[in-house]
Coordinates of C-alpha atoms and ligand atoms in Angstrom, one line a residue:
X1 CA 0.1 0.1 0.0
X2 CA 1.5 3.5 -1.0
X3 CA 1.4 5.9 2.0
X4 CA 1.8 9.8 2.5
X5 CA 5.5 11.0 2.2
X6 CA 7.6 11.8 5.5
X7 CA 8.7 15.2 6.0
X8 CA 12.1 13.9 5.2
X9 CA 11.2 12.8 1.8
X10 CA 9.5 16.0 1.1
X11 CA 12.7 17.9 2.4
X12 CA 14.7 15.9 0.1
X13 CA 12.7 16.5 -3.0
X14 CA 12.8 20.4 -2.3
X15 CA 16.7 20.0 -2.2
X16 CA 16.9 18.0 -5.4
X17 CA 14.7 19.8 -7.6
X18 CA 14.6 23.3 -8.7
X19 CA 13.1 26.1 -6.4
X20 CA 9.4 26.4 -6.4
X21 CA 9.1 22.6 -7.6
X22 CA 7.1 21.8 -4.5
X23 CA 4.7 23.7 -2.7
X24 CA 3.4 23.0 1.0
X25 CA 1.5 26.3 1.3
X26 CA -1.6 25.5 3.2
X27 CA -3.7 27.7 0.5
X28 CA -2.5 25.8 -2.4
X29 CA -2.8 22.3 -0.7
X30 CA -6.6 23.3 -0.3
X31 CA -6.8 24.5 -3.8
X32 CA -4.9 21.5 -5.6
X33 CA -6.3 18.9 -3.3
X34 CA -9.9 19.0 -4.7
X35 CA -11.8 19.1 -7.8
X36 CA -15.3 20.4 -8.8
X37 CA -17.0 17.7 -6.9
X38 CA -16.5 19.7 -3.5
X39 CA -17.7 16.7 -1.8
X40 CA -14.3 15.5 -0.4
X41 CA -12.0 17.2 1.9
X42 CA -8.5 18.0 0.4
X43 CA -5.7 16.9 2.3
X44 CA -2.4 16.5 0.1
X45 CA 0.8 16.9 1.9
X46 CA 2.5 18.7 -1.1
X47 CA 2.1 19.9 -4.7
X48 CA 4.7 19.2 -7.3
X49 CA 4.9 21.6 -10.3
X50 CA 7.2 20.1 -12.9
X51 CA 8.3 22.1 -16.0
X52 CA 9.2 19.1 -18.1
X53 CA 8.6 15.6 -18.9
X54 CA 11.8 14.6 -17.6
X55 CA 10.8 16.3 -14.0
X56 CA 7.8 14.3 -14.0
X57 CA 9.3 11.2 -14.7
X58 CA 12.0 11.8 -11.9
X59 CA 9.3 12.7 -9.4
X60 CA 7.5 9.3 -10.2
X61 CA 10.7 7.2 -10.0
X62 CA 11.6 8.9 -6.6
X63 CA 7.9 8.3 -5.2
X64 CA 7.7 4.8 -6.6
X65 CA 11.0 3.7 -4.8
X66 CA 9.5 5.1 -1.7
X67 CA 5.9 3.8 -2.0
X68 CA 4.7 7.4 -1.9
X69 CA 1.1 8.2 -3.4
X70 CA 0.8 10.4 -6.2
X71 CA -2.2 12.2 -7.7
X72 CA -2.1 13.4 -11.2
X73 CA -3.8 16.9 -11.5
X74 CA -5.1 18.8 -14.6
X75 CA -7.5 21.6 -14.5
X76 CA -9.4 20.0 -11.6
X77 CA -12.9 20.7 -13.2
X78 CA -13.5 16.7 -12.8
X79 CA -16.8 15.8 -11.6
X80 CA -15.9 12.4 -10.2
X81 CA -13.3 13.2 -7.6
X82 CA -10.7 11.8 -9.7
X83 CA -8.3 14.4 -9.1
X84 CA -9.0 14.7 -5.3
X85 CA -6.0 14.4 -2.8
X86 CA -7.6 13.6 0.7
X87 CA -5.1 11.3 2.3
X88 CA -1.8 13.1 2.2
X89 CA -0.7 12.3 -1.3
X90 CA 1.6 14.4 -3.4
X91 CA -0.3 16.3 -6.2
X92 CA 1.5 16.2 -9.4
X93 CA 0.0 19.2 -11.2
X94 CA 0.6 19.6 -14.9
X95 CA -0.3 23.3 -14.7
X96 CA 3.3 24.7 -15.7
X97 CA 3.5 22.4 -18.7
X98 CA 1.6 24.3 -21.0
X99 CA 3.8 24.8 -24.1
X100 CA 2.1 24.5 -27.5
X101 CA 4.3 23.8 -30.5
X102 CA 3.4 25.3 -34.0
X103 CA 0.7 23.6 -36.2
X104 CA 1.9 20.9 -38.6
X105 CA -0.4 22.1 -41.3
X106 CA 0.3 19.3 -43.4
X107 CA -0.8 16.7 -41.1
X108 CA -3.4 19.0 -39.4
X109 CA -1.9 18.1 -35.9
X110 CA -0.4 19.9 -32.9
X111 CA 1.8 18.6 -30.3
X112 CA 1.3 20.2 -26.8
X113 CA 2.4 19.7 -23.3
X114 CA -0.3 18.1 -20.9
X115 CA -1.2 21.2 -18.9
X116 CA -2.1 23.1 -22.1
X117 CA -5.6 24.6 -21.2
X118 CA -8.4 23.3 -23.8
X119 CA -9.7 26.5 -24.8
X120 CA -5.9 27.8 -25.4
X121 CA -5.6 25.0 -27.7
X122 CA -8.6 26.0 -29.7
X123 CA -7.2 29.7 -29.8
X124 CA -4.0 28.5 -30.9
X125 CA -5.5 26.7 -33.8
X126 CA -8.1 29.0 -35.0
X127 CA -6.2 31.4 -37.1
X128 CA -5.2 28.6 -39.2
X129 CA -8.9 27.6 -39.7
X130 CA -8.6 24.5 -37.5
X131 CA -9.8 23.2 -34.3
X132 CA -9.4 20.5 -31.8
X133 CA -13.2 19.5 -31.4
X134 CA -13.2 18.9 -27.4
X135 CA -15.4 21.4 -26.4
X136 CA -17.8 21.8 -23.2
X137 CA -18.2 24.5 -20.5
X138 CA -15.3 24.0 -18.5
X139 CA -12.8 24.2 -21.5
X140 CA -11.4 27.7 -20.2
X141 CA -9.8 25.7 -17.1
X142 CA -9.5 21.9 -18.0
X143 CA -6.3 20.9 -19.6
X144 CA -5.4 18.7 -22.3
X145 CA -3.9 16.0 -19.9
X146 CA -7.2 15.9 -18.0
X147 CA -9.3 15.7 -21.2
X148 CA -7.1 12.5 -22.1
X149 CA -7.0 11.0 -19.0
X150 CA -10.9 11.2 -18.8
X151 CA -11.6 10.7 -22.4
X152 CA -13.9 13.8 -22.2
X153 CA -17.0 14.1 -24.3
X154 CA -19.0 17.3 -24.1
X155 CA -21.3 19.1 -26.5
X156 CA -19.9 18.1 -29.7
X157 CA -19.6 14.3 -29.4
X158 CA -22.6 13.6 -31.6
X159 CA -20.7 15.3 -34.6
X160 CA -17.0 14.4 -33.5
X161 CA -16.7 11.7 -31.0
X162 CA -14.9 11.5 -27.8
X163 CA -11.3 12.8 -27.2
X164 CA -10.1 9.6 -27.9
X165 CA -10.8 10.1 -31.6
X166 CA -8.6 13.3 -31.8
X167 CA -5.3 12.1 -30.1
X168 CA -2.7 10.8 -32.5
X169 CA 0.1 10.4 -30.0
X170 CA 0.8 10.6 -26.3
X171 CA 3.8 10.7 -24.3
X172 CA 3.3 9.0 -20.9
X173 CA 5.4 8.8 -17.4
X174 CA 5.0 5.5 -16.0
X175 CA 4.9 4.8 -12.3
X176 CA 8.4 3.6 -12.4
X177 CA 9.8 6.7 -14.1
X178 CA 9.8 5.8 -17.8
X179 CA 8.8 8.2 -20.6
X180 CA 6.9 6.3 -23.2
X181 CA 6.4 7.6 -26.8
X182 CA 3.2 6.2 -28.0
X183 CA 2.1 6.4 -31.8
X184 CA 3.8 9.8 -32.6
X185 CA 1.9 11.4 -35.1
X186 CA 0.8 8.3 -37.0
X187 CA -2.6 8.0 -38.3
X188 CA -2.0 4.3 -39.1
X189 CA 0.4 2.1 -36.9
X190 CA -0.9 -1.7 -36.6
X191 CA 2.4 -3.0 -34.7
X192 CA 0.6 -4.8 -32.1
X193 CA -1.5 -3.4 -29.2
X194 CA -2.2 0.1 -29.3
X195 CA -1.0 1.1 -25.7
X196 CA -2.1 4.9 -26.4
X197 CA -5.7 3.8 -26.1
X198 CA -5.1 1.9 -22.6
X199 CA -4.1 5.5 -21.3
X200 CA -6.9 7.6 -22.8
X201 CA -9.8 7.4 -20.1
X202 CA -7.6 5.9 -17.5
X203 CA -8.2 8.8 -15.1
X204 CA -4.5 8.8 -13.7
X205 CA -4.4 5.2 -12.4
X206 CA -1.8 3.9 -15.1
X207 CA 0.5 6.7 -16.0
X208 CA 0.9 10.5 -16.2
X209 CA 0.2 11.9 -19.6
X210 CA 3.0 14.5 -20.3
X211 CA 2.3 15.5 -23.8
X212 CA 0.1 14.8 -26.7
X213 CA -0.1 14.9 -30.6
X214 CA -3.6 16.2 -31.1
X215 CA -5.5 15.7 -34.4
X216 CA -6.9 18.8 -35.9
X217 CA -10.3 19.2 -38.1
X218 CA -11.5 21.9 -40.2
X219 CA -13.4 25.0 -38.3
X220 CA -16.8 25.2 -39.9
X221 CA -17.2 28.4 -41.8
X222 CA -20.8 29.0 -40.1
X223 CA -22.5 27.6 -37.1
X224 CA -26.2 28.2 -36.8
X225 CA -27.8 27.8 -33.4
X226 CA -31.2 27.2 -32.8
X227 CA -33.3 27.2 -29.5
X228 CA -36.5 25.4 -29.1
X229 CA -39.1 24.7 -26.5
X230 CA -40.9 21.5 -26.3
X231 CA -43.7 20.0 -23.9
X232 CA -41.9 16.9 -22.8
X233 CA -38.8 14.4 -23.2
X234 CA -40.8 12.5 -25.8
X235 CA -41.0 15.7 -27.9
X236 CA -37.1 16.3 -27.4
X237 CA -36.5 12.9 -29.1
X238 CA -39.1 13.3 -31.9
X239 CA -37.4 16.6 -32.7
X240 CA -34.0 14.8 -32.6
X241 CA -35.3 12.2 -35.0
X242 CA -36.6 14.9 -37.4
X243 CA -33.4 16.9 -37.5
X244 CA -31.2 13.6 -38.0
X245 CA -33.3 13.1 -41.1
X246 CA -32.3 16.4 -42.6
X247 CA -29.2 17.1 -44.8
X248 CA -27.5 19.0 -42.0
X249 CA -24.1 18.6 -40.4
X250 CA -25.6 18.4 -36.8
X251 CA -22.6 19.5 -34.4
X252 CA -24.8 19.6 -31.1
X253 CA -28.1 18.5 -29.7
X254 CA -28.5 19.4 -26.1
X255 CA -31.7 19.5 -23.8
X256 CA -32.6 20.8 -20.3
X257 CA -35.7 21.1 -18.5
X258 CA -37.3 24.2 -17.0
X259 CA -36.0 23.3 -13.5
X260 CA -32.6 23.8 -14.9
X261 CA -33.5 26.9 -16.9
X262 CA -35.2 28.5 -13.7
X263 CA -31.6 28.2 -11.8
X264 CA -29.7 29.3 -14.6
X265 CA -31.9 32.5 -15.0
X266 CA -31.6 33.0 -11.0
X267 CA -27.9 32.7 -11.1
X268 CA -26.7 34.0 -14.2
X269 CA -29.6 36.7 -14.7
X270 CA -30.4 35.6 -18.1
X271 CA -33.5 36.2 -20.0
X272 CA -35.7 33.6 -21.7
X273 CA -36.3 34.4 -25.6
X274 CA -39.8 33.1 -25.0
X275 CA -42.7 34.8 -23.5
X276 CA -43.8 31.6 -21.5
X277 CA -42.2 28.8 -19.6
X278 CA -42.2 25.1 -21.2
X279 CA -41.2 22.0 -19.8
X280 CA -38.1 21.2 -22.0
X281 CA -35.8 23.2 -24.2
X282 CA -33.4 22.2 -26.7
X283 CA -30.2 23.8 -28.2
X284 CA -29.2 22.9 -31.6
X285 CA -26.1 23.7 -33.5
X286 CA -25.7 22.9 -37.3
X287 CA -22.4 23.6 -39.3
X288 CA -22.4 25.1 -42.5
X289 CA -26.2 25.0 -43.2
X290 CA -27.8 26.6 -46.2
X291 CA -29.9 29.3 -44.6
X292 CA -33.0 29.1 -46.8
X293 CA -33.2 25.2 -46.2
X294 CA -32.7 25.8 -42.3
X295 CA -35.7 28.4 -42.3
X296 CA -37.9 26.3 -44.1
X297 CA -37.1 23.4 -41.7
X298 CA -37.7 25.6 -38.6
X299 CA -41.0 26.6 -40.3
X300 CA -42.2 23.1 -41.0
X301 CA -41.4 22.4 -37.2
X302 CA -44.1 24.8 -36.2
X303 CA -46.7 23.7 -39.0
X304 CA -46.2 19.8 -37.8
X305 CA -46.5 20.9 -34.3
X306 CA -43.1 19.4 -33.5
X307 CA -42.1 22.4 -31.1
X308 CA -44.1 24.8 -29.0
X309 CA -41.6 27.8 -29.8
X310 CA -38.2 28.2 -31.4
X311 CA -35.7 30.8 -32.6
X312 CA -32.8 31.2 -34.7
X313 CA -29.9 33.0 -33.6
X314 CA -29.1 36.1 -36.0
X315 CA -25.7 36.5 -35.3
X316 CA -22.7 35.2 -32.9
X317 CA -23.5 37.1 -30.0
X318 CA -27.1 35.9 -30.2
X319 CA -25.7 32.3 -30.8
X320 CA -23.4 32.8 -27.5
X321 CA -26.4 33.9 -25.4
X322 CA -28.6 31.0 -26.3
X323 CA -25.3 28.7 -25.7
X324 CA -25.0 30.4 -22.3
X325 CA -28.4 29.0 -21.3
X326 CA -27.2 25.6 -21.7
X327 CA -23.7 26.1 -20.6
X328 CA -24.5 27.8 -17.5
X329 CA -26.4 24.8 -15.9
X330 CA -23.8 22.7 -14.1
X331 CA -22.1 26.1 -12.5
X332 CA -25.8 27.2 -11.5
X333 CA -27.1 24.2 -10.0
X334 CA -24.0 24.5 -7.5
X335 CA -24.3 28.2 -7.2
X336 CA -27.9 27.7 -6.1
X337 CA -28.1 24.7 -4.1
X338 CA -26.3 21.3 -3.6
X339 CA -26.7 19.0 -6.5
X340 CA -25.9 15.3 -6.6
X341 CA -24.9 14.5 -9.9
X342 CA -25.3 11.7 -12.1
X343 CA -24.0 11.1 -15.5
X344 CA -25.5 8.4 -17.2
X345 CA -25.9 7.0 -20.7
X346 CA -28.4 4.8 -22.5
X347 CA -28.8 3.3 -26.0
X348 CA -30.5 6.3 -27.9
X349 CA -33.3 3.7 -28.6
X350 CA -34.2 3.1 -24.9
X351 CA -34.1 6.8 -23.9
X352 CA -37.8 7.2 -24.2
X353 CA -38.7 4.1 -22.2
X354 CA -36.0 4.8 -19.6
X355 CA -37.1 8.6 -19.2
X356 CA -40.6 7.1 -18.5
X357 CA -39.6 4.6 -15.9
X358 CA -37.1 7.1 -14.2
X359 CA -40.0 9.6 -13.9
X360 CA -42.2 7.1 -12.3
X361 CA -39.5 6.1 -9.9
X362 CA -38.9 9.5 -8.7
X363 CA -42.6 10.3 -8.5
X364 CA -43.2 7.2 -6.3
X365 CA -40.3 7.1 -4.0
X366 CA -39.1 10.7 -3.9
X367 CA -42.1 13.0 -4.8
X368 CA -40.9 16.1 -3.2
X369 CA -37.3 16.0 -4.6
X370 CA -36.3 18.5 -7.3
X371 CA -34.5 16.7 -10.2
X372 CA -32.8 18.9 -12.7
X373 CA -32.2 16.8 -16.0
X374 CA -30.1 18.0 -18.8
X375 CA -27.5 16.7 -21.2
X376 CA -25.9 15.6 -24.6
X377 CA -29.3 13.8 -25.3
X378 CA -28.2 13.3 -29.1
X379 CA -25.9 10.6 -28.0
X380 CA -27.8 9.2 -25.1
X381 CA -26.2 11.0 -22.4
X382 CA -28.2 12.3 -19.7
X383 CA -27.1 14.6 -16.4
X384 CA -29.2 13.6 -13.6
X385 CA -28.9 16.1 -10.9
X386 CA -30.9 15.7 -7.8
X387 CA -31.0 18.8 -5.7
X388 CA -30.7 18.7 -1.7
X389 CA -33.9 19.6 -0.3
X390 CA -34.2 22.4 2.2
X391 CA -35.5 20.4 5.0
X392 CA -32.4 17.9 5.0
X393 CA -29.0 18.6 6.3
X394 CA -25.9 17.7 4.0
X395 CA -25.1 14.4 5.7
X396 CA -28.8 13.1 5.6
X397 CA -28.7 14.3 1.9
X398 CA -25.8 12.4 1.0
X399 CA -26.9 9.1 2.7
X400 CA -30.4 9.4 0.9
X401 CA -28.6 10.2 -2.6
X402 CA -26.9 6.7 -2.0
X403 CA -29.9 4.9 -1.6
X404 CA -31.5 6.8 -4.9
X405 CA -28.3 6.0 -7.0
X406 CA -28.7 2.3 -6.6
X407 CA -32.3 2.7 -7.7
X408 CA -31.1 4.7 -10.6
X409 CA -28.4 2.3 -11.6
X410 CA -30.8 -0.7 -11.4
X411 CA -32.7 1.1 -14.0
X412 CA -29.5 1.8 -15.9
X413 CA -28.4 -1.5 -15.8
X414 CA -31.8 -3.1 -16.9
X415 CA -31.6 -0.8 -20.1
X416 CA -28.1 -1.8 -21.0
X417 CA -26.8 1.8 -20.2
X418 CA -23.6 3.1 -18.4
X419 CA -23.3 4.6 -14.8
X420 CA -20.8 7.1 -16.1
X421 CA -21.0 8.6 -19.6
X422 CA -18.2 11.0 -19.7
X423 CA -17.3 12.2 -16.3
X424 CA -15.4 8.8 -15.1
X425 CA -15.5 6.9 -12.1
X426 CA -13.0 8.5 -9.8
X427 CA -13.8 8.2 -6.0
X428 CA -17.5 9.3 -6.5
X429 CA -18.8 6.3 -8.7
X430 CA -16.4 3.6 -7.5
X431 CA -19.0 1.9 -5.6
X432 CA -21.3 1.5 -8.2
X433 CA -18.9 0.3 -11.1
X434 CA -20.2 -3.1 -10.8
X435 CA -23.4 -2.0 -12.4
X436 CA -21.8 -1.2 -15.8
X437 CA -18.5 -3.8 -15.6
X438 CA -18.8 -7.6 -15.0
X439 CA -16.7 -9.3 -12.3
X440 CA -14.6 -10.7 -15.4
X441 CA -14.0 -7.3 -16.7
X442 CA -13.2 -5.9 -13.3
X443 CA -10.2 -8.6 -12.9
X444 CA -8.9 -7.7 -16.3
X445 CA -8.6 -4.0 -15.1
X446 CA -7.2 -4.8 -11.9
X447 CA -4.6 -7.0 -13.8
X448 CA -3.9 -4.3 -15.9
X449 CA -3.4 -1.8 -12.9
X450 CA -0.9 -3.9 -11.2
X451 CA 1.1 -4.6 -14.3
X452 CA 1.6 -0.9 -14.9
X453 CA 1.8 0.2 -11.2
X454 CA 3.0 -2.7 -9.1
X455 CA 3.4 -0.5 -6.2
X456 CA -0.1 1.2 -6.7
X457 CA 1.3 4.7 -6.3
X458 CA -0.8 6.4 -9.0
X459 CA -4.0 7.8 -7.8
X460 CA -4.6 5.3 -5.2
X461 CA -8.3 4.6 -4.5
X462 CA -9.5 5.9 -7.6
X463 CA -11.7 3.8 -10.0
X464 CA -10.9 0.5 -8.6
X465 CA -9.2 -1.0 -5.4
X466 CA -6.5 -3.3 -5.7
Ligands
FAD501 C1 -19.3 23.4 -15.8 C2 -18.5 21.9 -16.2 C3 -18.9 21.5 -17.3 C4 -18.4 20.1 -17.8 N1 -18.9 19.5 -19.0 C5 -18.4 18.4 -19.5 C6 -18.7 17.7 -20.5 O1 -19.7 18.3 -21.2 N2 -18.2 16.6 -21.0 C7 -17.3 16.2 -20.2 O2 -16.6 14.9 -20.5 N3 -16.8 16.6 -18.9 C8 -17.4 17.7 -18.7 N4 -16.9 18.4 -17.3 C9 -16.0 17.4 -16.5 C10 -14.6 17.8 -16.8 O3 -14.5 19.2 -17.3 C11 -13.8 17.0 -17.6 O4 -13.8 15.6 -17.3 C12 -12.2 17.3 -17.9 O5 -11.9 16.4 -19.1 C13 -11.4 17.4 -16.8 O6 -10.2 18.0 -17.3 P1 -9.2 18.4 -16.1 O7 -7.9 19.0 -16.8 O8 -10.0 19.5 -15.2 O9 -8.9 17.2 -15.3 P2 -9.0 17.0 -13.7 O10 -10.2 17.3 -13.1 O11 -7.7 17.6 -12.9 O12 -8.6 15.4 -13.6 C14 -9.5 14.4 -14.0 C15 -8.8 13.0 -13.9 O13 -7.7 13.0 -15.0 C16 -6.6 12.9 -14.1 N5 -5.6 13.4 -15.0 C17 -5.6 14.9 -14.9 N6 -4.5 15.3 -15.7 C18 -3.6 14.1 -16.0 C19 -2.7 13.8 -16.7 N7 -2.0 14.8 -17.5 N8 -2.1 12.6 -16.8 C20 -3.1 11.5 -16.1 N9 -4.1 11.5 -15.6 C21 -4.4 12.8 -15.4 C22 -6.8 13.0 -12.5 O14 -5.8 12.5 -11.7 C23 -8.1 12.7 -12.8 O15 -8.6 11.4 -12.3 C24 -17.5 19.6 -17.0 C25 -17.1 20.1 -15.8 C26 -17.4 21.3 -15.5 C27 -17.1 21.9 -14.2

């Protein structure tokens, strides 16, 4: 079992690495020891801030020899407690490793250090008409290393797929301090197991991503953003079926309920584009659409009774205002209450039945609870947020939510879904992994972890117990 470092070990690190490499400042410990979950109390013993891959490798070698636990840390926007350090671990932050190389315009790639911020990569590529299509509300803080370690999804998955599809090469520091260069900038490379894929989505339990060669795609010339109001989830799905039949490049199909909308309006003071309230709302983004075809389609939606109301953004600032209604939800739920978050996915074909059964379950067992439902419904992903009722204290609420989670995940399992669509397992969902992974799969995961990190120093206690 790995342990917290001794004072002597930390002092030796301070002597052997450059000044400022290690911080023991209490404010920094509190900051770097937590992620967005805000459920766990941070208690790391130090924060290491390397400037190069070699420093990362050297630190890991030393920690491995001494059996010291290390928590890899990106932008700490994770929602599963994966970057939390609560047992005296050393936090290994990639925050100082943000270098981005010039773009390779022939290969449409860019190599960046793992600490590069997601949105900074977008900006870096923009003037060349290219982008890295990993996109979501936390892109201003999340890092490429964190995106890769969580195989992040987001609002554009329906068009571009998950982060995994946009990583050509990886540089990874192993627990024993080796630097692996995996796949370089190769599109094709069938030389045995693709080890790169093992580290994508591994939540820091197998190795530390230090750099990556990212695959880029063309920035669309035009993005049309539409906002619709519909009466229920069945109508959200009917509209989805309709837009998918159109000859449009559908880039995003996001939905949220009136309860989410109210909290965003309260927190962000945003106005609704509609005069009346509706049960559900949908944000649709379409790339490079023919304006006349888009307008004709929107008009036909009214005529065919597929929407209760709708609007098409006339310019980029209106588009940003409409997107803010959806992207402000996570933050607004946390700012206006205590949400218990779940991030589930279902086969798209099962969504309607699942939502009916889910509603019936909550109506019967938790009639007074406020459920804020939103998500990337176009790829089967629902964010189920249960808000703490005023009459319950935090401890009582957390106890009840565990009971709710079992009921919810039984339903997810019944419909062959996943208990974590894109946020990962971390600490938060570890007790429930068995709803999505069989005992045989868990045995393979454990064997892989033991092979790559025999002393168990990397992110101990996260994802699986070994
Ligand atoms: C408002 C908001 C909206 C969000 N929307 C989405 C969304 O739409 N889709 C989505 O997928 N996620 C979403 N997230 C979750 C989060 O932003 C993503 O999971 C993101 O990819 C995490 O990146 P990070 O750099 O913040 O990682 P962190 O939170 O720092 O870490 C996440 C995990 O990765 C590990 N890790 C971090 N860096 C490395 C590294 N270099 N090497 C190895 N392991 C590492 C950590 O140990 C941890 O287990 C959202 C979060 C917020 C707050």
